[in-house]
XYZ file of N, CA and C in Angstrom:
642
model
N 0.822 -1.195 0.000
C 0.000 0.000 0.000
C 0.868 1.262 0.000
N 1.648 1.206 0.760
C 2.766 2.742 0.837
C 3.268 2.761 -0.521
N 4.279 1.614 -1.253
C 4.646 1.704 -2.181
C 3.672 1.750 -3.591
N 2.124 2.072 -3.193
C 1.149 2.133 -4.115
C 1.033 4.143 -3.894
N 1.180 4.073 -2.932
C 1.242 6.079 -2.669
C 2.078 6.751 -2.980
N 3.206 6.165 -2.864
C 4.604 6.536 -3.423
C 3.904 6.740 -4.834
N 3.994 5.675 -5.637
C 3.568 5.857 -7.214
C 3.008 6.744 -7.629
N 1.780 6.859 -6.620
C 0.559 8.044 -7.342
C 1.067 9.394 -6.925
N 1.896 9.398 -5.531
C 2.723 10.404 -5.104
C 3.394 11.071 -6.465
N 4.274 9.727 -6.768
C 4.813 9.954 -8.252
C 4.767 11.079 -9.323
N 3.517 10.233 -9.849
C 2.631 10.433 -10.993
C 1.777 11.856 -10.856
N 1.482 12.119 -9.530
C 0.985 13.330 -8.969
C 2.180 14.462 -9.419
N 3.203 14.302 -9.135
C 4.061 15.308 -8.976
C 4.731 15.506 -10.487
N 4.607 14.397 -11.359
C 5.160 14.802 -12.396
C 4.262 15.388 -13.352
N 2.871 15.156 -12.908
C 1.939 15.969 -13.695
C 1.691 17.314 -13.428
N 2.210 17.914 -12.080
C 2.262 19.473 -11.630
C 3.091 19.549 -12.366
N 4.056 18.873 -12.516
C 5.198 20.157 -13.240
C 5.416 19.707 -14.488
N 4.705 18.896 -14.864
C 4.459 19.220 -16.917
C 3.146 19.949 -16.985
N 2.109 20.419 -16.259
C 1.356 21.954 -15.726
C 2.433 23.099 -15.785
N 2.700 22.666 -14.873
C 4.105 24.173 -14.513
C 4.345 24.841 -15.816
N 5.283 23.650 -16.948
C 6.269 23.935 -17.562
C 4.875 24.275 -18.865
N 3.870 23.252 -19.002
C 2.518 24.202 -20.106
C 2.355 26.014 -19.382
N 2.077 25.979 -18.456
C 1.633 27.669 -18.160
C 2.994 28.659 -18.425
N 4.654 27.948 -18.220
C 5.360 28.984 -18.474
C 5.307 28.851 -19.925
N 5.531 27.932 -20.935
C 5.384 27.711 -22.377
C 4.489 28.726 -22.452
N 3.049 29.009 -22.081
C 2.020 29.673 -22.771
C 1.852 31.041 -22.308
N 3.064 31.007 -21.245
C 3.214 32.878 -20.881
C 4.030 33.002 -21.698
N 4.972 32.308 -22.337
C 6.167 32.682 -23.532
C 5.311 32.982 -24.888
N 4.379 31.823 -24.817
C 3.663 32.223 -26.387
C 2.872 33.468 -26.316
N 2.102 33.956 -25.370
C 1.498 35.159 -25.306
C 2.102 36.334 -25.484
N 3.649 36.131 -25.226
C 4.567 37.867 -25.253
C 4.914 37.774 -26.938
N 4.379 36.313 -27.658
C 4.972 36.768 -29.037
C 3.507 37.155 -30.128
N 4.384 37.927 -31.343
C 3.116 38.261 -32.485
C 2.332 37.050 -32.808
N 1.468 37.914 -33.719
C 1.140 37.104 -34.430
C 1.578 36.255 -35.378
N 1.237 34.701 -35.571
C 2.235 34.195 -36.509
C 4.098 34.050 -36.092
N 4.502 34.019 -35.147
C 5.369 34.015 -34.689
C 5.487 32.771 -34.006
N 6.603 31.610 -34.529
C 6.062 30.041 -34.199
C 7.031 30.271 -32.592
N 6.697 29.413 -31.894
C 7.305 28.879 -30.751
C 8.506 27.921 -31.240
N 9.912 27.458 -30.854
C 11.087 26.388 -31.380
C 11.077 26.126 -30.205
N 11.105 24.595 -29.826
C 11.297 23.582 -28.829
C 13.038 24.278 -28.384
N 13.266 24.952 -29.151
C 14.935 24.812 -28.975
C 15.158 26.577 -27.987
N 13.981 27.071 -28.104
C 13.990 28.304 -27.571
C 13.234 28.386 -25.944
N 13.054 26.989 -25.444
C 12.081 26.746 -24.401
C 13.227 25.689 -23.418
N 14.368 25.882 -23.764
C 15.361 24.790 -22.876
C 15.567 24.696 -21.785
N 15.715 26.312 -21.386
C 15.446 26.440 -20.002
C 14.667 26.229 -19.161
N 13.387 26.057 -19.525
C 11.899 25.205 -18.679
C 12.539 23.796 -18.551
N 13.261 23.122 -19.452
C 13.399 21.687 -19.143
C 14.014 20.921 -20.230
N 14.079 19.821 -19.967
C 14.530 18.884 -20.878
C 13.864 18.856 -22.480
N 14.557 18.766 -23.525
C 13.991 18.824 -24.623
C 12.658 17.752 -24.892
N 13.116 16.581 -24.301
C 11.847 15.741 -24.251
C 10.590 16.034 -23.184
N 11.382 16.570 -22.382
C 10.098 17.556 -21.857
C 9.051 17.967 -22.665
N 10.194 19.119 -22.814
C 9.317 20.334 -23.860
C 8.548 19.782 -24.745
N 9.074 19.162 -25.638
C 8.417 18.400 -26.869
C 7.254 18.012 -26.388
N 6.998 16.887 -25.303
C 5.685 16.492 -24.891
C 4.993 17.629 -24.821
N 5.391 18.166 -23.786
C 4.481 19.351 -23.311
C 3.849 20.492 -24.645
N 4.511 20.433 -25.648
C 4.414 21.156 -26.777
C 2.809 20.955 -27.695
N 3.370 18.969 -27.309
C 2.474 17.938 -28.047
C 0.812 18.244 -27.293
N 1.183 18.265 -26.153
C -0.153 18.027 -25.383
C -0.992 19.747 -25.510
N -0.154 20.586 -25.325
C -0.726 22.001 -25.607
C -1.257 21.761 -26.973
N -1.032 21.307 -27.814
C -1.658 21.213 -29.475
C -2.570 20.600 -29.462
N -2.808 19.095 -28.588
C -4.235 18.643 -28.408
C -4.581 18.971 -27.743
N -4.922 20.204 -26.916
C -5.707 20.603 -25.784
C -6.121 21.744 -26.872
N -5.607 22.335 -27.722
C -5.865 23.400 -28.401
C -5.691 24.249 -28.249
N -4.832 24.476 -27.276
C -3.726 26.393 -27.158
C -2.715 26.315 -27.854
N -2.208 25.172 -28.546
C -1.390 25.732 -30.049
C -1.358 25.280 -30.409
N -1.038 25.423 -31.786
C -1.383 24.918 -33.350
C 0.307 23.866 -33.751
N -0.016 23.051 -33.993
C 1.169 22.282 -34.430
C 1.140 22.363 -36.204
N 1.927 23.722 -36.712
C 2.135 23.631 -37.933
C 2.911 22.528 -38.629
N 4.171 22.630 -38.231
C 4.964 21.109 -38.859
C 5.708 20.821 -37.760
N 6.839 20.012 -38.590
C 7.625 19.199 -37.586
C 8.240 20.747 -36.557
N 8.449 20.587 -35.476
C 8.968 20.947 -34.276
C 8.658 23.218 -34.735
N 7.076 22.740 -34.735
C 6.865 24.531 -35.376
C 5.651 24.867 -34.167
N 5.477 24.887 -33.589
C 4.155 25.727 -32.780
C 3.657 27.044 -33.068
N 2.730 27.425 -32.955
C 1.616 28.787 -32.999
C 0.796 28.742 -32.033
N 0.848 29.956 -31.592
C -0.494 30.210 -30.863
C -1.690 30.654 -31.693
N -2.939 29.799 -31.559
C -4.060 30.963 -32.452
C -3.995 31.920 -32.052
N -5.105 33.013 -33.036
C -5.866 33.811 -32.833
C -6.985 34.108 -31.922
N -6.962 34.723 -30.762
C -8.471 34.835 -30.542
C -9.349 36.073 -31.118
N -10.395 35.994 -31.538
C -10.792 36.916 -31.844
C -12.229 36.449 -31.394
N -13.564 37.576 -31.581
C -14.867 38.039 -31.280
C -15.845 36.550 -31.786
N -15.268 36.412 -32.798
C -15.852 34.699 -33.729
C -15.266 33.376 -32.878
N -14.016 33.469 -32.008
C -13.793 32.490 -31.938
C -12.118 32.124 -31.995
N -11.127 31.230 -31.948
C -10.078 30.866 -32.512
C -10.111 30.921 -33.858
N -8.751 31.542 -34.681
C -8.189 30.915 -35.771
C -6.828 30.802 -35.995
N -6.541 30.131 -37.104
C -4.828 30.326 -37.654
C -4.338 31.578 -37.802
N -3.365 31.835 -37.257
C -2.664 33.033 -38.213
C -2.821 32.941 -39.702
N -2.370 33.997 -39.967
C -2.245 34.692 -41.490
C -0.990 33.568 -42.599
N -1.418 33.299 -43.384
C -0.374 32.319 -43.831
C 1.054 33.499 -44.000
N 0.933 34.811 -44.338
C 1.912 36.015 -44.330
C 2.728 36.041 -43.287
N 2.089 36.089 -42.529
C 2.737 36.740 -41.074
C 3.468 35.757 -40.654
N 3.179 34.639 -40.938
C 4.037 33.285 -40.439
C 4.818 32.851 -41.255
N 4.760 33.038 -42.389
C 5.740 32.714 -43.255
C 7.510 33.986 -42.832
N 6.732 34.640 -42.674
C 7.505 35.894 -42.481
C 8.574 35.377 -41.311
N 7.534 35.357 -39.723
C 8.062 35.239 -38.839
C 8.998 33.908 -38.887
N 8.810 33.050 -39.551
C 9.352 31.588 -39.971
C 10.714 32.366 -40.343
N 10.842 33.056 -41.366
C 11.884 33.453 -42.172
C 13.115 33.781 -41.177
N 12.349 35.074 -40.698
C 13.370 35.576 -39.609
C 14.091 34.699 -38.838
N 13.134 33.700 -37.930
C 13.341 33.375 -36.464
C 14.516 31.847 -37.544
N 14.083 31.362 -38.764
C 14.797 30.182 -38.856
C 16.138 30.806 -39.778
N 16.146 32.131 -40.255
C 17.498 32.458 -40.732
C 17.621 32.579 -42.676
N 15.740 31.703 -43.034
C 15.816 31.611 -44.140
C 15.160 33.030 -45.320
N 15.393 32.376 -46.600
C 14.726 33.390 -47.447
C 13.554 32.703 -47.711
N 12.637 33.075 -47.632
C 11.260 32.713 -48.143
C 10.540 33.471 -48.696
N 10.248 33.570 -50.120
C 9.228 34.318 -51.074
C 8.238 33.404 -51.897
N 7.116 34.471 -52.483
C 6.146 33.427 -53.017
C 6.792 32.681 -54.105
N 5.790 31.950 -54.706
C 6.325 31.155 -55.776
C 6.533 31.729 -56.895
N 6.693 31.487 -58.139
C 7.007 32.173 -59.421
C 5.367 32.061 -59.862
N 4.420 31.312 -59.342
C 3.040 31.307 -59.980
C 2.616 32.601 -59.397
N 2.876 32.338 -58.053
C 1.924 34.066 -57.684
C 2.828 35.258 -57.346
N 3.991 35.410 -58.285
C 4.952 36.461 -58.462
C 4.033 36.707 -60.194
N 4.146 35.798 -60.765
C 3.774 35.990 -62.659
C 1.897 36.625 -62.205
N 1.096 36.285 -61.089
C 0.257 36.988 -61.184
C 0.212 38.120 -60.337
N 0.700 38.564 -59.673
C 0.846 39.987 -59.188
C 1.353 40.703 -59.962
N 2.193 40.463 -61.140
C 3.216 41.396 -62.068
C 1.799 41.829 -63.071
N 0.979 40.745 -63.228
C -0.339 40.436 -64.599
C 0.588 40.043 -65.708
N 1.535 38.845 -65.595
C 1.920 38.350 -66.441
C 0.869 36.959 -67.015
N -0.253 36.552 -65.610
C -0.664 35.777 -66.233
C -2.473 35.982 -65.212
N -3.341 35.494 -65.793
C -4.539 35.443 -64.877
C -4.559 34.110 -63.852
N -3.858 33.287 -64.201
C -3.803 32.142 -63.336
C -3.658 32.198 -61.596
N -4.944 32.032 -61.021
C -4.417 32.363 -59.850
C -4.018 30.563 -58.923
N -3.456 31.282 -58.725
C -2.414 29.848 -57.697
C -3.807 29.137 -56.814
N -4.195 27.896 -56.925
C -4.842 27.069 -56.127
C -4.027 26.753 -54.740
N -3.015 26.350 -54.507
C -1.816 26.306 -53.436
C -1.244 27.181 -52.714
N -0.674 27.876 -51.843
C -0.309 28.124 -51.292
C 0.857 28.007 -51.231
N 2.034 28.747 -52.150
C 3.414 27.874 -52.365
C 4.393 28.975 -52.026
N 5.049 28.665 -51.606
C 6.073 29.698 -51.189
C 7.884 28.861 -51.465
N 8.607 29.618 -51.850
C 9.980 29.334 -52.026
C 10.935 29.225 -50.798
N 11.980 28.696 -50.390
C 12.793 28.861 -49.771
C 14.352 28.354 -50.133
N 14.998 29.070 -48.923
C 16.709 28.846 -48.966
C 16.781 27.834 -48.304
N 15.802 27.305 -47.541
C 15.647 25.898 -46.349
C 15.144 24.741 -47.058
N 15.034 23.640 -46.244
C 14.813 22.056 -46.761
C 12.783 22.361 -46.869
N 12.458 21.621 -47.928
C 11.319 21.739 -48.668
C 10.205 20.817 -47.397
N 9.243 21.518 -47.249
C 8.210 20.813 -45.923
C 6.689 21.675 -45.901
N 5.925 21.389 -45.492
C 4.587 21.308 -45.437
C 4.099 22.672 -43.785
N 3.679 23.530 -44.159
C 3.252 23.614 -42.616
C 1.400 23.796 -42.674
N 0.871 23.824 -41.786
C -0.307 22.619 -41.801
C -1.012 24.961 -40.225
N -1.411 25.565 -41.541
C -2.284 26.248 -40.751
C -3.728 26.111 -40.626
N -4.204 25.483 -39.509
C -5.344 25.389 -39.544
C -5.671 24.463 -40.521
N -6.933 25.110 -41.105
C -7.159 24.557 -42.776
C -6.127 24.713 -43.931
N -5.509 25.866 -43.819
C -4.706 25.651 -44.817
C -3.068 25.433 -44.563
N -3.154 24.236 -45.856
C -1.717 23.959 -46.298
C -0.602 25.031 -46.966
N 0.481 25.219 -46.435
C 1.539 25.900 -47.144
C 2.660 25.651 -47.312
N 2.902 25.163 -48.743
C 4.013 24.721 -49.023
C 5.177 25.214 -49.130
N 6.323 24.875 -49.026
C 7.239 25.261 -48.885
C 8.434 24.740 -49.600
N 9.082 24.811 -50.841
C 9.669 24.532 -51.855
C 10.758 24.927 -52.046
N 11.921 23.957 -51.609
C 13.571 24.585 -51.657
C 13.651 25.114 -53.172
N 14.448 25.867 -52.999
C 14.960 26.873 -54.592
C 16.389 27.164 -54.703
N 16.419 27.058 -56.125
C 18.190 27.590 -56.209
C 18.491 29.100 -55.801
N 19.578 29.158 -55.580
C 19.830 30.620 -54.857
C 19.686 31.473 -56.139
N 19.840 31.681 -57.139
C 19.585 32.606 -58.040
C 18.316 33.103 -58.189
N 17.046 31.673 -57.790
C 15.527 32.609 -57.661
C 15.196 33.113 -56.639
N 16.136 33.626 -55.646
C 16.027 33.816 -54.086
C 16.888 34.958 -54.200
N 17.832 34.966 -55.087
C 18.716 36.633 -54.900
C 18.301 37.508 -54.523
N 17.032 38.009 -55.471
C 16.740 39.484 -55.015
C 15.544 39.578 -54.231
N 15.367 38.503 -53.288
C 14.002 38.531 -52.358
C 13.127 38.684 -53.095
N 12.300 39.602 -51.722
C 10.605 39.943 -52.438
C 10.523 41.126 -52.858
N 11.556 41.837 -53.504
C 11.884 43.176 -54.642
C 10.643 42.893 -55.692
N 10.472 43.621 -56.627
C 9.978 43.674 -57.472
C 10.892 42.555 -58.674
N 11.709 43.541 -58.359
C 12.671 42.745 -59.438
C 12.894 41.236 -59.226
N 13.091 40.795 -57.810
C 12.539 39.542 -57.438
C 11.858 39.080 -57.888
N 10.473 39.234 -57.603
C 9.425 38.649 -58.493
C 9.444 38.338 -60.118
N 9.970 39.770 -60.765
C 10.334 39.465 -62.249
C 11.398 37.712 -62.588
N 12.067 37.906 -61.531
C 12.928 36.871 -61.441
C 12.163 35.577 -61.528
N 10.955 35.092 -60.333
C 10.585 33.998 -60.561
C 9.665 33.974 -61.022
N 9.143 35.254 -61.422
C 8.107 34.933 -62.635
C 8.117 34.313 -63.799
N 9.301 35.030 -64.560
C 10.022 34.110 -65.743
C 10.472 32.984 -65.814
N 10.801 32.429 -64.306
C 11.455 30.994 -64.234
C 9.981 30.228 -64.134
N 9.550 30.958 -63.707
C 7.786 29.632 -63.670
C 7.384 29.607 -65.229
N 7.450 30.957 -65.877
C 6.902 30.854 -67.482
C 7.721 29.775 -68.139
N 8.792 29.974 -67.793
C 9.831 29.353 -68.362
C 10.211 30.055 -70.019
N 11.549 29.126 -71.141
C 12.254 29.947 -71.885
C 11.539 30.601 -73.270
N 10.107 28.963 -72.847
C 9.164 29.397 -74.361
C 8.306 30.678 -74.061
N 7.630 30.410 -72.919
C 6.257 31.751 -72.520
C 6.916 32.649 -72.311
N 8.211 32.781 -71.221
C 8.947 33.996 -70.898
C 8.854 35.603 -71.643
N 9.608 35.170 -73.503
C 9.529 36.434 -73.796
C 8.403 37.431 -74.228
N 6.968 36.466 -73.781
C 5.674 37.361 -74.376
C 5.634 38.070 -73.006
N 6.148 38.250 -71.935
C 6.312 39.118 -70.715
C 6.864 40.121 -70.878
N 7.484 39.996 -71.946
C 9.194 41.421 -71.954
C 8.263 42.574 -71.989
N 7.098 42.959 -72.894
C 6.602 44.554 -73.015
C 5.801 44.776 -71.818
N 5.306 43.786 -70.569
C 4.432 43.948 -69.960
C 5.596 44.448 -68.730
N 6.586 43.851 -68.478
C 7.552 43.729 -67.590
C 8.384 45.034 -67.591
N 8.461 45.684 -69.127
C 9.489 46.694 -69.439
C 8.367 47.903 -68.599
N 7.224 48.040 -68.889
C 6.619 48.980 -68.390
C 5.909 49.242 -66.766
N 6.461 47.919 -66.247
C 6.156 47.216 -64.811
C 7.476 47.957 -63.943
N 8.291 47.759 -64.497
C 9.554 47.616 -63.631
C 10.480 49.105 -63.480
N 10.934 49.471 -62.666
C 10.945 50.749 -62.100
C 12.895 51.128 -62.526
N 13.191 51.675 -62.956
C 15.005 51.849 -63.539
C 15.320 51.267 -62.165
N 15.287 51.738 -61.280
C 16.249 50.866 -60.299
C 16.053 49.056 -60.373
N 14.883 48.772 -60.213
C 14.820 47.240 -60.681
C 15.131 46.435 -62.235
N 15.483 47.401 -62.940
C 15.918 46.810 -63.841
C 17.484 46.707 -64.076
N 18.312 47.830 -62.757
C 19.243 47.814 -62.610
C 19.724 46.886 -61.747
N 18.977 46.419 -60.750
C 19.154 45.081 -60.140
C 18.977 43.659 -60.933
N 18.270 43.387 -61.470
C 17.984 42.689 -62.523
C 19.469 42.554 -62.907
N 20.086 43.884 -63.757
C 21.573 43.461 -64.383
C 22.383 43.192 -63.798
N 22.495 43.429 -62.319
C 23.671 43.557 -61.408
C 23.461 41.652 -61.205
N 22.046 41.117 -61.276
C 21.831 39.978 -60.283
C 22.057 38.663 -61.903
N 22.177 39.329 -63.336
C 21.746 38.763 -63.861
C 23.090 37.021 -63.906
N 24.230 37.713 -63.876
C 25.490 36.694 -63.982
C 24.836 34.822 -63.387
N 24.423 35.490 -62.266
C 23.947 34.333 -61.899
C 22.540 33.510 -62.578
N 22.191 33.797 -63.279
C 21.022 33.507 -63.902
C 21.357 31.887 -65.074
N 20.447 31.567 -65.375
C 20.503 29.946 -66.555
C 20.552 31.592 -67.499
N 21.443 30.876 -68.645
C 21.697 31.764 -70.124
C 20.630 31.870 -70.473
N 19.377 31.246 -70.661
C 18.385 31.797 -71.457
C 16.946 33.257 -70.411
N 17.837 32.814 -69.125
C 17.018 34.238 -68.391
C 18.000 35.227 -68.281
N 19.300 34.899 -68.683
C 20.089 36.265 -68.071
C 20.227 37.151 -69.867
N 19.492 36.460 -70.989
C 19.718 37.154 -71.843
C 17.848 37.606 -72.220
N 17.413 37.073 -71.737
C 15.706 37.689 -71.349
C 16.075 39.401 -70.154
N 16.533 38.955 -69.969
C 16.780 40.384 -68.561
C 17.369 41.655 -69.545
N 18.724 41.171 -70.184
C 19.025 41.963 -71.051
C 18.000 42.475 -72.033
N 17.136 42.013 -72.890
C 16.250 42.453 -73.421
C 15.505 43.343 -72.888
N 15.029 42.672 -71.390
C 13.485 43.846 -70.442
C 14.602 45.602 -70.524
N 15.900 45.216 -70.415
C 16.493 46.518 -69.838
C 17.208 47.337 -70.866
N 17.558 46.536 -71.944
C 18.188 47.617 -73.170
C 17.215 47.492 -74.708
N 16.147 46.767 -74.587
C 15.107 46.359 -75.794
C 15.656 45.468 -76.339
């Protein structure tokens, strides 16, 4: 019998303080923005990484945060309606910063913001300088698609976009863009464009030349 109290003694005490270590986790998530993920790797000091991790796990099925992907947390939204996901923006963003990477949209919804094309993107796709993975907001999926550093040079510039716009058209569709692009693009972005072009596949770095000298 004692050594049956001991146990629950136990079990009692290790469940206060994976409590404990959820309420300091969720005073940490409250001091951050919106869209601003939580990293198991930024919570070390509460405890052991396998700690944390559980405790991470169990806050996501209790529903005070959102388990976007592997080792990514969010806090929802509260608002007047209810909980939701953050902004797929704001998190992509805050992702960028906090993991060190470049992340811009894709060349589909760079070619339709320019009105190179009416196609609007069904997906949710975004580029990166990081390993290619899924994050899971809410309802929506957002992908995340490693890229060569040349469609990542000039960020989310304008001239950026020109960049992976053309690489999504690719070398055949590309040059029916040149008159829409020449009158899009601002002298300084077409001067980036030349500065960025070296690095480019030969058949976009002599498309660039065209947008900028006819």
């Amino acid at each position: 019998m004692v050594e049956n109290c001991q146990k629950f003694a136990h079990i009692s005490d290790k469940g206060a303080i994976m409590e404990r270590m959820a309420e300091s986790i969720m005073n940490v998530a409250t001091t951050l923005p919106e869209g601003v993920p939580l990293a198991a790797k930024g919570l070390l000091h509460l405890g052991s990484r396998a700690a944390v991790d559980q405790t991470l796990s169990r806050l996501a099925a209790r529903g005070e945060l959102i388990r976007a992907g592997r080792g990514i947390y969010m806090r929802p939204v509260q608002t007047r309606f209810g909980p939701r996901s953050p902004s797929a923006e704001q998190a992509i963003e805050a992702l960028a910063v906090q993991r060190g990477e470049t992340i811009v949209p894709s060349g589909a919804a760079a070619a339709n913001a320019l009105g190179l094309t009416t196609q609007v993107p069904v997906k949710s796709v975004y580029l990166t300088s990081g390993r290619s993975r899924v994050l899971n907001l809410g309802r929506q999926a957002v992908e995340l698609r490693h890229a060569p550093r040349w469609q990542l040079a000039l960020g989310s510039k304008t001239s950026g976009q020109a960049v992976r716009a053309l690489a999504w058209l690719g070398p055949d569709e590309a040059p029916k863009a040149l008159q829409i692009l020449r009158s899009k693009l601002t002298e300084t972005a077409k001067t980036e464009l030349v500065s960025a072009a070296p690095q480019f596949p030969t058949w976009l770095a002599r498309l660039v030349g065209e947008i900028v000298h006819g």
